[in-house]
């Protein structure tokens, strides 16, 4: 049976379980939330607690290097609602500050770490189960006037997101309101304070499906605040498989020790893809400027934090970001939005090609690039990356 057929059978089983258990699990979650809120209120009233959040265990982020854990604390605030805090180092070894701006991929990695946190901490998923990313969309909140790189950048007010039928959404504004056209987001301005940026994620899970006594699929919506100000809005979906199902789904690829990757291909030039060193370039050049081979450096300490049987989702997201910036080169840009879909696994033993196509600008006149990952003549990943220009201080 093909891996896609197995995936379809698993998804069918999940849907069948939902019909009989969703209401029971919702009621149970409501009860747990009410109990937790009541116990916290009682403890605070009696002086036994301060109302502080619970520290995030490192194992709940699926990171083996403690310095790579971005999440700090979390708590349940409703039946399917949570608050999570994070810290973004301004001197991260991979997600580096450039052009005076924090790396927006810190947002992608922060959201990725919330997936195992919620699975294990809130929805009874045992450690060792596999998480399968389906999609990730994020957009920075309404861009502010362009700022120069460096310590003299002016402070700019943030604009809160509007509410729509699916919850808060990023505001759209008339490009004529900004006389110089599309702008770099002041929300990413790193500032001169060396302390980590403080981030708060307000998460709701509007759809949770169950398989027996644990979650099997979760959709989440995230409102992100940085230092108390609106920063971004994100949506993501993922599924969860126990090890036995995952091994049937992956077949021979489930044996990490048996997977043999390709020889590492040479890197593209760092500057056009928005990198400072060759070691962090995930694209290898071809004879055309809009097509690259994915570089799967399994020794990379950040992207391959632990052994895996396929290219990680964060590697594909990084490839999309680098390809989009390369297409915009020589203009220096920063990603301000990504709409990404993970369709198939990116295997380590076959070439994966990254293709970039320029799209029409968005309503603010900002360039957009559609990036596709193709392997074995099939599209396995797509991402529409929205860019904004920045002052190149390098």
Tab-separated table of C-alpha atoms in Angstrom:
chain	number	residue	atom	x	y	z
A	1	UNK	CA	0.000	0.000	0.000
A	2	UNK	CA	1.383	3.439	-0.886
A	3	UNK	CA	2.202	6.008	1.809
A	4	UNK	CA	-0.582	8.259	0.489
A	5	UNK	CA	-3.101	5.408	0.802
A	6	UNK	CA	-1.994	4.826	4.381
A	7	UNK	CA	-2.334	8.553	5.092
A	8	UNK	CA	-5.881	8.523	3.668
A	9	UNK	CA	-6.848	5.529	5.831
A	10	UNK	CA	-5.439	7.206	8.927
A	11	UNK	CA	-7.311	10.434	8.201
A	12	UNK	CA	-10.535	8.484	7.642
A	13	UNK	CA	-10.108	6.763	11.016
A	14	UNK	CA	-9.545	10.111	12.667
A	15	UNK	CA	-12.728	11.542	11.162
A	16	UNK	CA	-14.738	8.523	12.318
A	17	UNK	CA	-13.450	8.908	15.862
A	18	UNK	CA	-14.390	12.596	15.904
A	19	UNK	CA	-18.093	11.814	15.487
A	20	UNK	CA	-18.204	9.883	18.746
A	21	UNK	CA	-15.683	11.647	20.948
A	22	UNK	CA	-15.478	15.344	20.096
A	23	UNK	CA	-18.294	16.417	22.416
A	24	UNK	CA	-16.926	14.307	25.271
A	25	UNK	CA	-13.440	15.746	24.890
A	26	UNK	CA	-14.783	19.292	24.618
A	27	UNK	CA	-16.717	18.810	27.835
A	28	UNK	CA	-13.653	17.336	29.526
A	29	UNK	CA	-11.496	20.231	28.355
A	30	UNK	CA	-14.083	22.707	29.631
A	31	UNK	CA	-14.010	20.990	33.000
A	32	UNK	CA	-10.204	20.958	33.177
A	33	UNK	CA	-10.033	24.625	32.280
A	34	UNK	CA	-12.663	25.583	34.840
A	35	UNK	CA	-10.913	23.539	37.514
A	36	UNK	CA	-7.519	25.041	36.691
A	37	UNK	CA	-8.879	28.582	36.722
A	38	UNK	CA	-10.703	27.963	39.973
A	39	UNK	CA	-7.708	26.378	41.665
A	40	UNK	CA	-5.439	29.219	40.534
A	41	UNK	CA	-7.861	31.862	41.768
A	42	UNK	CA	-8.191	30.103	45.126
A	43	UNK	CA	-4.439	29.706	45.481
A	44	UNK	CA	-3.807	33.350	44.662
A	45	UNK	CA	-6.521	34.462	47.103
A	46	UNK	CA	-4.977	32.347	49.855
A	47	UNK	CA	-1.495	33.610	49.113
A	48	UNK	CA	-0.209	30.211	47.911
A	49	UNK	CA	0.466	31.298	44.321
A	50	UNK	CA	1.301	34.415	42.358
A	51	UNK	CA	-0.572	33.558	39.194
A	52	UNK	CA	2.682	32.926	37.310
A	53	UNK	CA	2.842	30.749	34.225
A	54	UNK	CA	4.234	27.200	34.186
A	55	UNK	CA	7.753	26.746	32.762
A	56	UNK	CA	7.896	24.930	29.413
A	57	UNK	CA	9.792	21.605	29.646
A	58	UNK	CA	12.532	21.328	27.046
A	59	UNK	CA	11.222	17.931	25.925
A	60	UNK	CA	7.907	19.576	24.997
A	61	UNK	CA	9.641	21.640	22.290
A	62	UNK	CA	11.376	18.705	20.556
A	63	UNK	CA	14.734	20.465	20.810
A	64	UNK	CA	17.810	18.696	22.170
A	65	UNK	CA	19.921	21.829	22.593
A	66	UNK	CA	18.644	23.871	25.551
A	67	UNK	CA	19.832	27.150	24.019
A	68	UNK	CA	17.464	26.533	21.089
A	69	UNK	CA	14.346	26.501	23.277
A	70	UNK	CA	12.571	29.789	22.608
A	71	UNK	CA	9.454	29.110	24.684
A	72	UNK	CA	9.573	30.110	28.330
A	73	UNK	CA	6.214	29.698	30.146
A	74	UNK	CA	2.651	28.722	29.363
A	75	UNK	CA	-0.825	28.303	30.808
A	76	UNK	CA	-4.293	27.201	29.762
A	77	UNK	CA	-6.712	30.124	29.722
A	78	UNK	CA	-9.799	28.320	28.395
A	79	UNK	CA	-10.975	24.911	27.132
A	80	UNK	CA	-8.868	25.296	23.966
A	81	UNK	CA	-7.074	28.559	24.668
A	82	UNK	CA	-3.540	29.164	25.918
A	83	UNK	CA	-0.988	31.832	26.620
A	84	UNK	CA	2.649	31.065	25.860
A	85	UNK	CA	5.610	33.370	26.414
A	86	UNK	CA	8.893	33.258	24.525
A	87	UNK	CA	12.228	35.019	24.392
A	88	UNK	CA	14.012	35.873	21.168
A	89	UNK	CA	17.761	36.327	21.540
A	90	UNK	CA	19.145	39.221	19.520
A	91	UNK	CA	22.413	37.343	18.998
A	92	UNK	CA	21.079	33.954	17.887
A	93	UNK	CA	23.662	31.876	16.032
A	94	UNK	CA	21.351	31.214	13.057
A	95	UNK	CA	18.348	33.554	13.272
A	96	UNK	CA	20.546	36.619	13.223
A	97	UNK	CA	19.693	40.286	13.440
A	98	UNK	CA	20.329	41.909	10.042
A	99	UNK	CA	19.651	45.428	8.811
A	100	UNK	CA	18.857	46.291	12.422
A	101	UNK	CA	15.869	43.919	12.324
A	102	UNK	CA	15.135	40.713	14.190
A	103	UNK	CA	14.920	37.623	12.015
A	104	UNK	CA	11.206	36.985	11.278
A	105	UNK	CA	11.945	33.254	11.067
A	106	UNK	CA	12.133	33.362	14.855
A	107	UNK	CA	8.355	33.630	14.621
A	108	UNK	CA	8.113	30.462	12.514
A	109	UNK	CA	10.322	28.509	14.921
A	110	UNK	CA	8.425	29.821	17.947
A	111	UNK	CA	5.119	28.648	16.493
A	112	UNK	CA	6.684	25.307	15.563
A	113	UNK	CA	7.723	24.801	19.181
A	114	UNK	CA	4.157	25.417	20.362
A	115	UNK	CA	2.932	22.410	18.349
A	116	UNK	CA	4.622	19.767	20.537
A	117	UNK	CA	4.028	21.896	23.641
A	118	UNK	CA	0.264	21.847	23.170
A	119	UNK	CA	0.265	18.237	22.006
A	120	UNK	CA	2.077	16.897	25.053
A	121	UNK	CA	1.082	19.472	27.638
A	122	UNK	CA	-2.572	20.074	26.814
A	123	UNK	CA	-3.891	17.254	24.635
A	124	UNK	CA	-2.534	14.025	26.157
A	125	UNK	CA	-0.150	13.122	23.321
A	126	UNK	CA	2.686	10.917	24.634
A	127	UNK	CA	6.288	11.797	23.929
A	128	UNK	CA	7.539	9.817	20.946
A	129	UNK	CA	4.483	10.457	18.783
A	130	UNK	CA	5.135	12.133	15.444
A	131	UNK	CA	3.794	15.559	14.464
A	132	UNK	CA	3.039	16.132	10.771
A	133	UNK	CA	2.913	19.810	9.766
A	134	UNK	CA	0.161	20.622	7.277
A	135	UNK	CA	0.413	24.380	6.878
A	136	UNK	CA	1.645	27.591	8.454
A	137	UNK	CA	0.490	31.110	7.592
A	138	UNK	CA	1.787	34.210	9.320
A	139	UNK	CA	1.800	37.913	8.615
A	140	UNK	CA	3.296	40.757	10.582
A	141	UNK	CA	0.757	43.278	11.789
A	142	UNK	CA	0.200	46.372	9.611
A	143	UNK	CA	3.596	47.646	8.431
A	144	UNK	CA	4.793	50.937	9.821
A	145	UNK	CA	6.869	53.660	8.123
A	146	UNK	CA	10.285	52.590	6.931
A	147	UNK	CA	13.079	52.741	9.461
A	148	UNK	CA	16.789	52.942	8.868
A	149	UNK	CA	19.007	50.175	10.186
A	150	UNK	CA	21.058	50.888	13.250
A	151	UNK	CA	20.601	52.449	16.685
A	152	UNK	CA	19.116	55.708	15.363
A	153	UNK	CA	15.933	54.073	14.075
A	154	UNK	CA	12.877	55.939	15.345
A	155	UNK	CA	10.227	54.313	17.476
A	156	UNK	CA	6.976	53.724	15.613
A	157	UNK	CA	3.554	52.939	17.019
A	158	UNK	CA	2.048	49.525	16.317
A	159	UNK	CA	-1.482	49.124	15.012
A	160	UNK	CA	-3.746	46.507	16.565
A	161	UNK	CA	-5.274	43.874	14.281
A	162	UNK	CA	-8.884	43.999	13.221
A	163	UNK	CA	-11.289	41.143	13.856
A	164	UNK	CA	-12.778	39.129	11.024
A	165	UNK	CA	-14.941	36.011	10.805
A	166	UNK	CA	-11.922	33.826	11.555
A	167	UNK	CA	-10.581	36.062	14.311
A	168	UNK	CA	-7.956	38.816	14.226
A	169	UNK	CA	-6.417	39.523	10.843
A	170	UNK	CA	-3.642	41.839	9.758
A	171	UNK	CA	-4.854	45.281	8.753
A	172	UNK	CA	-4.620	46.471	5.176
A	173	UNK	CA	-3.883	50.122	4.545
A	174	UNK	CA	-3.946	52.378	1.518
A	175	UNK	CA	-0.469	52.581	-0.047
A	176	UNK	CA	-1.090	56.288	-0.630
A	177	UNK	CA	-0.894	56.761	3.134
A	178	UNK	CA	2.832	56.018	2.905
A	179	UNK	CA	4.383	58.367	0.348
A	180	UNK	CA	7.498	56.269	-0.225
A	181	UNK	CA	5.596	53.063	-1.082
A	182	UNK	CA	5.977	49.673	0.635
A	183	UNK	CA	7.779	49.873	3.931
A	184	UNK	CA	9.893	47.782	6.266
A	185	UNK	CA	8.072	46.792	9.464
A	186	UNK	CA	9.121	48.665	12.568
A	187	UNK	CA	7.817	45.687	14.559
A	188	UNK	CA	11.062	43.865	13.721
A	189	UNK	CA	13.347	46.681	14.849
A	190	UNK	CA	15.893	45.079	17.185
A	191	UNK	CA	16.843	48.189	19.148
A	192	UNK	CA	20.006	48.697	21.144
A	193	UNK	CA	18.938	46.748	24.239
A	194	UNK	CA	20.892	43.460	24.255
A	195	UNK	CA	18.229	41.714	26.340
A	196	UNK	CA	16.052	39.137	24.538
A	197	UNK	CA	12.849	40.375	22.939
A	198	UNK	CA	9.811	39.283	24.949
A	199	UNK	CA	7.042	37.631	22.943
A	200	UNK	CA	3.583	36.522	24.021
A	201	UNK	CA	1.453	34.124	22.015
A	202	UNK	CA	-2.297	34.051	22.610
A	203	UNK	CA	-3.374	30.761	21.105
A	204	UNK	CA	-6.819	29.368	20.421
A	205	UNK	CA	-7.470	25.955	18.909
A	206	UNK	CA	-10.791	26.243	17.031
A	207	UNK	CA	-10.658	22.647	15.837
A	208	UNK	CA	-9.231	19.676	17.726
A	209	UNK	CA	-9.970	16.155	16.501
A	210	UNK	CA	-9.414	13.115	18.664
A	211	UNK	CA	-8.499	9.501	18.208
A	212	UNK	CA	-9.665	7.688	21.318
A	213	UNK	CA	-8.147	9.488	24.315
A	214	UNK	CA	-5.691	11.849	22.621
A	215	UNK	CA	-5.644	14.593	20.029
A	216	UNK	CA	-4.998	13.443	16.451
A	217	UNK	CA	-5.179	16.792	14.645
A	218	UNK	CA	-5.094	20.393	15.832
A	219	UNK	CA	-5.749	23.714	14.130
A	220	UNK	CA	-4.541	26.808	15.924
A	221	UNK	CA	-4.774	30.561	15.576
A	222	UNK	CA	-2.136	32.735	17.197
A	223	UNK	CA	-2.080	36.422	18.071
A	224	UNK	CA	1.519	37.432	18.733
A	225	UNK	CA	2.594	40.382	20.839
A	226	UNK	CA	6.135	41.667	21.184
A	227	UNK	CA	6.857	43.644	24.335
A	228	UNK	CA	3.107	44.031	24.775
A	229	UNK	CA	2.396	45.437	21.292
A	230	UNK	CA	0.603	43.575	18.453
A	231	UNK	CA	3.227	41.916	16.270
A	232	UNK	CA	1.769	39.184	14.056
A	233	UNK	CA	-1.162	36.870	13.373
A	234	UNK	CA	-0.623	33.222	12.479
A	235	UNK	CA	-2.584	30.069	11.650
A	236	UNK	CA	-1.318	26.507	11.524
A	237	UNK	CA	-2.591	22.937	11.308
A	238	UNK	CA	-0.890	19.648	12.058
A	239	UNK	CA	-1.703	16.000	12.627
A	240	UNK	CA	-0.328	13.539	15.151
A	241	UNK	CA	0.528	9.874	14.610
A	242	UNK	CA	1.682	7.222	17.030
A	243	UNK	CA	4.924	5.464	16.179
A	244	UNK	CA	3.318	2.344	14.719
A	245	UNK	CA	1.151	4.304	12.284
A	246	UNK	CA	4.056	6.575	11.416
A	247	UNK	CA	6.278	3.614	10.561
A	248	UNK	CA	3.605	2.213	8.235
A	249	UNK	CA	3.230	5.642	6.670
A	250	UNK	CA	6.963	6.136	6.135
A	251	UNK	CA	7.897	2.590	5.180
A	252	UNK	CA	11.643	2.142	4.753
A	253	UNK	CA	12.243	5.814	5.561
A	254	UNK	CA	11.124	5.311	9.163
A	255	UNK	CA	14.499	3.743	9.958
A	256	UNK	CA	16.659	6.828	10.535
A	257	UNK	CA	19.834	4.781	10.651
A	258	UNK	CA	19.158	3.328	7.208
A	259	UNK	CA	18.512	6.656	5.492
A	260	UNK	CA	21.481	7.774	3.411
A	261	UNK	CA	21.500	11.389	2.376
A	262	UNK	CA	23.005	12.869	-0.770
A	263	UNK	CA	26.477	14.427	-0.790
A	264	UNK	CA	26.210	18.044	0.336
A	265	UNK	CA	25.982	20.342	-2.686
A	266	UNK	CA	27.906	23.651	-2.800
A	267	UNK	CA	26.180	26.709	-1.339
A	268	UNK	CA	24.909	29.716	-3.224
A	269	UNK	CA	26.458	33.096	-2.486
A	270	UNK	CA	25.329	34.179	1.004
A	271	UNK	CA	24.528	37.844	0.390
A	272	UNK	CA	21.754	37.452	-2.221
A	273	UNK	CA	19.896	34.935	-0.025
A	274	UNK	CA	20.167	37.148	3.054
A	275	UNK	CA	22.885	35.249	4.885
A	276	UNK	CA	26.264	36.244	6.294
A	277	UNK	CA	28.111	32.928	5.914
A	278	UNK	CA	28.143	29.938	3.579
A	279	UNK	CA	27.397	27.532	6.446
A	280	UNK	CA	23.835	28.878	6.780
A	281	UNK	CA	22.937	28.869	3.078
A	282	UNK	CA	20.381	26.147	2.315
A	283	UNK	CA	20.329	26.626	-1.463
A	284	UNK	CA	22.760	25.348	-4.063
A	285	UNK	CA	22.964	27.254	-7.380
A	286	UNK	CA	21.960	25.871	-10.773
A	287	UNK	CA	22.311	27.287	-14.274
A	288	UNK	CA	19.233	29.503	-13.777
A	289	UNK	CA	18.718	32.302	-11.252
A	290	UNK	CA	15.272	31.123	-10.109
A	291	UNK	CA	16.064	27.468	-9.436
A	292	UNK	CA	18.236	25.875	-6.762
A	293	UNK	CA	18.896	22.510	-5.198
A	294	UNK	CA	18.007	22.200	-1.532
A	295	UNK	CA	21.115	21.746	0.634
A	296	UNK	CA	20.354	19.269	3.399
A	297	UNK	CA	23.284	19.651	5.734
A	298	UNK	CA	22.409	17.084	8.392
A	299	UNK	CA	25.292	18.369	10.550
A	300	UNK	CA	23.751	21.840	10.856
A	301	UNK	CA	23.333	22.377	14.623
A	302	UNK	CA	20.094	24.377	14.349
A	303	UNK	CA	18.148	22.989	11.393
A	304	UNK	CA	19.103	19.409	12.266
A	305	UNK	CA	18.975	19.662	16.037
A	306	UNK	CA	18.425	15.896	16.265
A	307	UNK	CA	18.389	12.946	13.823
A	308	UNK	CA	15.344	12.858	11.541
A	309	UNK	CA	14.248	10.732	8.589
A	310	UNK	CA	13.333	13.646	6.303
A	311	UNK	CA	14.144	17.300	5.717
A	312	UNK	CA	12.619	19.314	8.586
A	313	UNK	CA	9.820	21.774	7.962
A	314	UNK	CA	11.976	24.645	9.193
A	315	UNK	CA	14.541	23.822	6.503
A	316	UNK	CA	11.864	24.159	3.816
A	317	UNK	CA	10.652	27.438	5.306
A	318	UNK	CA	14.209	28.757	5.394
A	319	UNK	CA	14.693	27.679	1.778
A	320	UNK	CA	11.547	29.592	0.806
A	321	UNK	CA	12.741	32.711	2.597
A	322	UNK	CA	16.203	32.523	1.011
A	323	UNK	CA	14.820	31.882	-2.482
A	324	UNK	CA	12.407	34.813	-2.216
A	325	UNK	CA	15.161	37.168	-1.090
A	326	UNK	CA	17.461	35.902	-3.858
A	327	UNK	CA	14.806	36.669	-6.465
A	328	UNK	CA	14.502	40.218	-5.082
A	329	UNK	CA	18.280	40.769	-5.016
A	330	UNK	CA	20.026	43.235	-5.263
A	331	UNK	CA	17.287	44.969	-3.298
A	332	UNK	CA	17.635	44.113	0.388
A	333	UNK	CA	14.360	42.720	1.736
A	334	UNK	CA	12.868	41.059	4.777
A	335	UNK	CA	10.006	38.571	4.907
A	336	UNK	CA	6.838	40.054	6.411
A	337	UNK	CA	4.502	37.164	5.637
A	338	UNK	CA	4.543	33.498	4.625
A	339	UNK	CA	1.711	31.226	3.504
A	340	UNK	CA	3.138	27.706	3.448
A	341	UNK	CA	1.706	24.254	2.741
A	342	UNK	CA	3.517	20.982	3.435
A	343	UNK	CA	2.212	18.346	1.001
A	344	UNK	CA	4.747	15.511	1.146
A	345	UNK	CA	7.907	14.633	3.001
A	346	UNK	CA	11.154	16.000	1.606
A	347	UNK	CA	13.362	12.935	1.506
A	348	UNK	CA	17.078	13.049	2.178
A	349	UNK	CA	18.106	10.562	-0.517
A	350	UNK	CA	16.840	12.381	-3.619
A	351	UNK	CA	17.472	15.879	-5.004
A	352	UNK	CA	14.891	18.472	-3.996
A	353	UNK	CA	14.569	21.460	-6.307
A	354	UNK	CA	13.530	24.923	-5.123
A	355	UNK	CA	11.801	27.111	-7.717
A	356	UNK	CA	10.841	30.765	-7.291
A	357	UNK	CA	8.287	32.742	-9.300
A	358	UNK	CA	7.501	36.436	-8.867
A	359	UNK	CA	3.829	37.156	-8.223
A	360	UNK	CA	1.853	40.370	-8.450
A	361	UNK	CA	2.541	42.704	-5.506
A	362	UNK	CA	0.136	42.708	-2.583
A	363	UNK	CA	-2.317	45.540	-1.878
A	364	UNK	CA	0.488	47.572	-0.301
A	365	UNK	CA	2.729	47.204	-3.316
A	366	UNK	CA	5.064	44.766	-1.561
A	367	UNK	CA	6.700	42.078	-3.710
A	368	UNK	CA	5.480	38.495	-3.380
A	369	UNK	CA	7.263	35.341	-4.441
A	370	UNK	CA	5.829	31.863	-4.803
A	371	UNK	CA	8.383	29.223	-3.854
A	372	UNK	CA	7.858	25.554	-4.711
A	373	UNK	CA	9.868	22.547	-3.545
A	374	UNK	CA	9.786	19.715	-6.075
A	375	UNK	CA	11.150	16.219	-5.608
A	376	UNK	CA	10.777	13.159	-7.835
A	377	UNK	CA	8.694	15.266	-10.253
A	378	UNK	CA	6.107	16.119	-7.560
A	379	UNK	CA	5.464	19.340	-5.688
A	380	UNK	CA	6.010	18.642	-2.007
A	381	UNK	CA	5.886	22.138	-0.494
A	382	UNK	CA	4.776	25.615	-1.495
A	383	UNK	CA	5.132	28.994	0.165
A	384	UNK	CA	4.044	32.463	-0.857
A	385	UNK	CA	6.509	34.888	0.699
A	386	UNK	CA	5.683	38.586	1.073
A	387	UNK	CA	8.709	40.862	1.265
A	388	UNK	CA	9.362	44.429	2.342
A	389	UNK	CA	12.417	46.534	1.450
A	390	UNK	CA	14.901	47.540	4.103
A	391	UNK	CA	17.898	49.814	4.288
A	392	UNK	CA	21.004	47.745	3.640
A	393	UNK	CA	23.449	48.667	6.370
A	394	UNK	CA	25.904	45.868	5.616
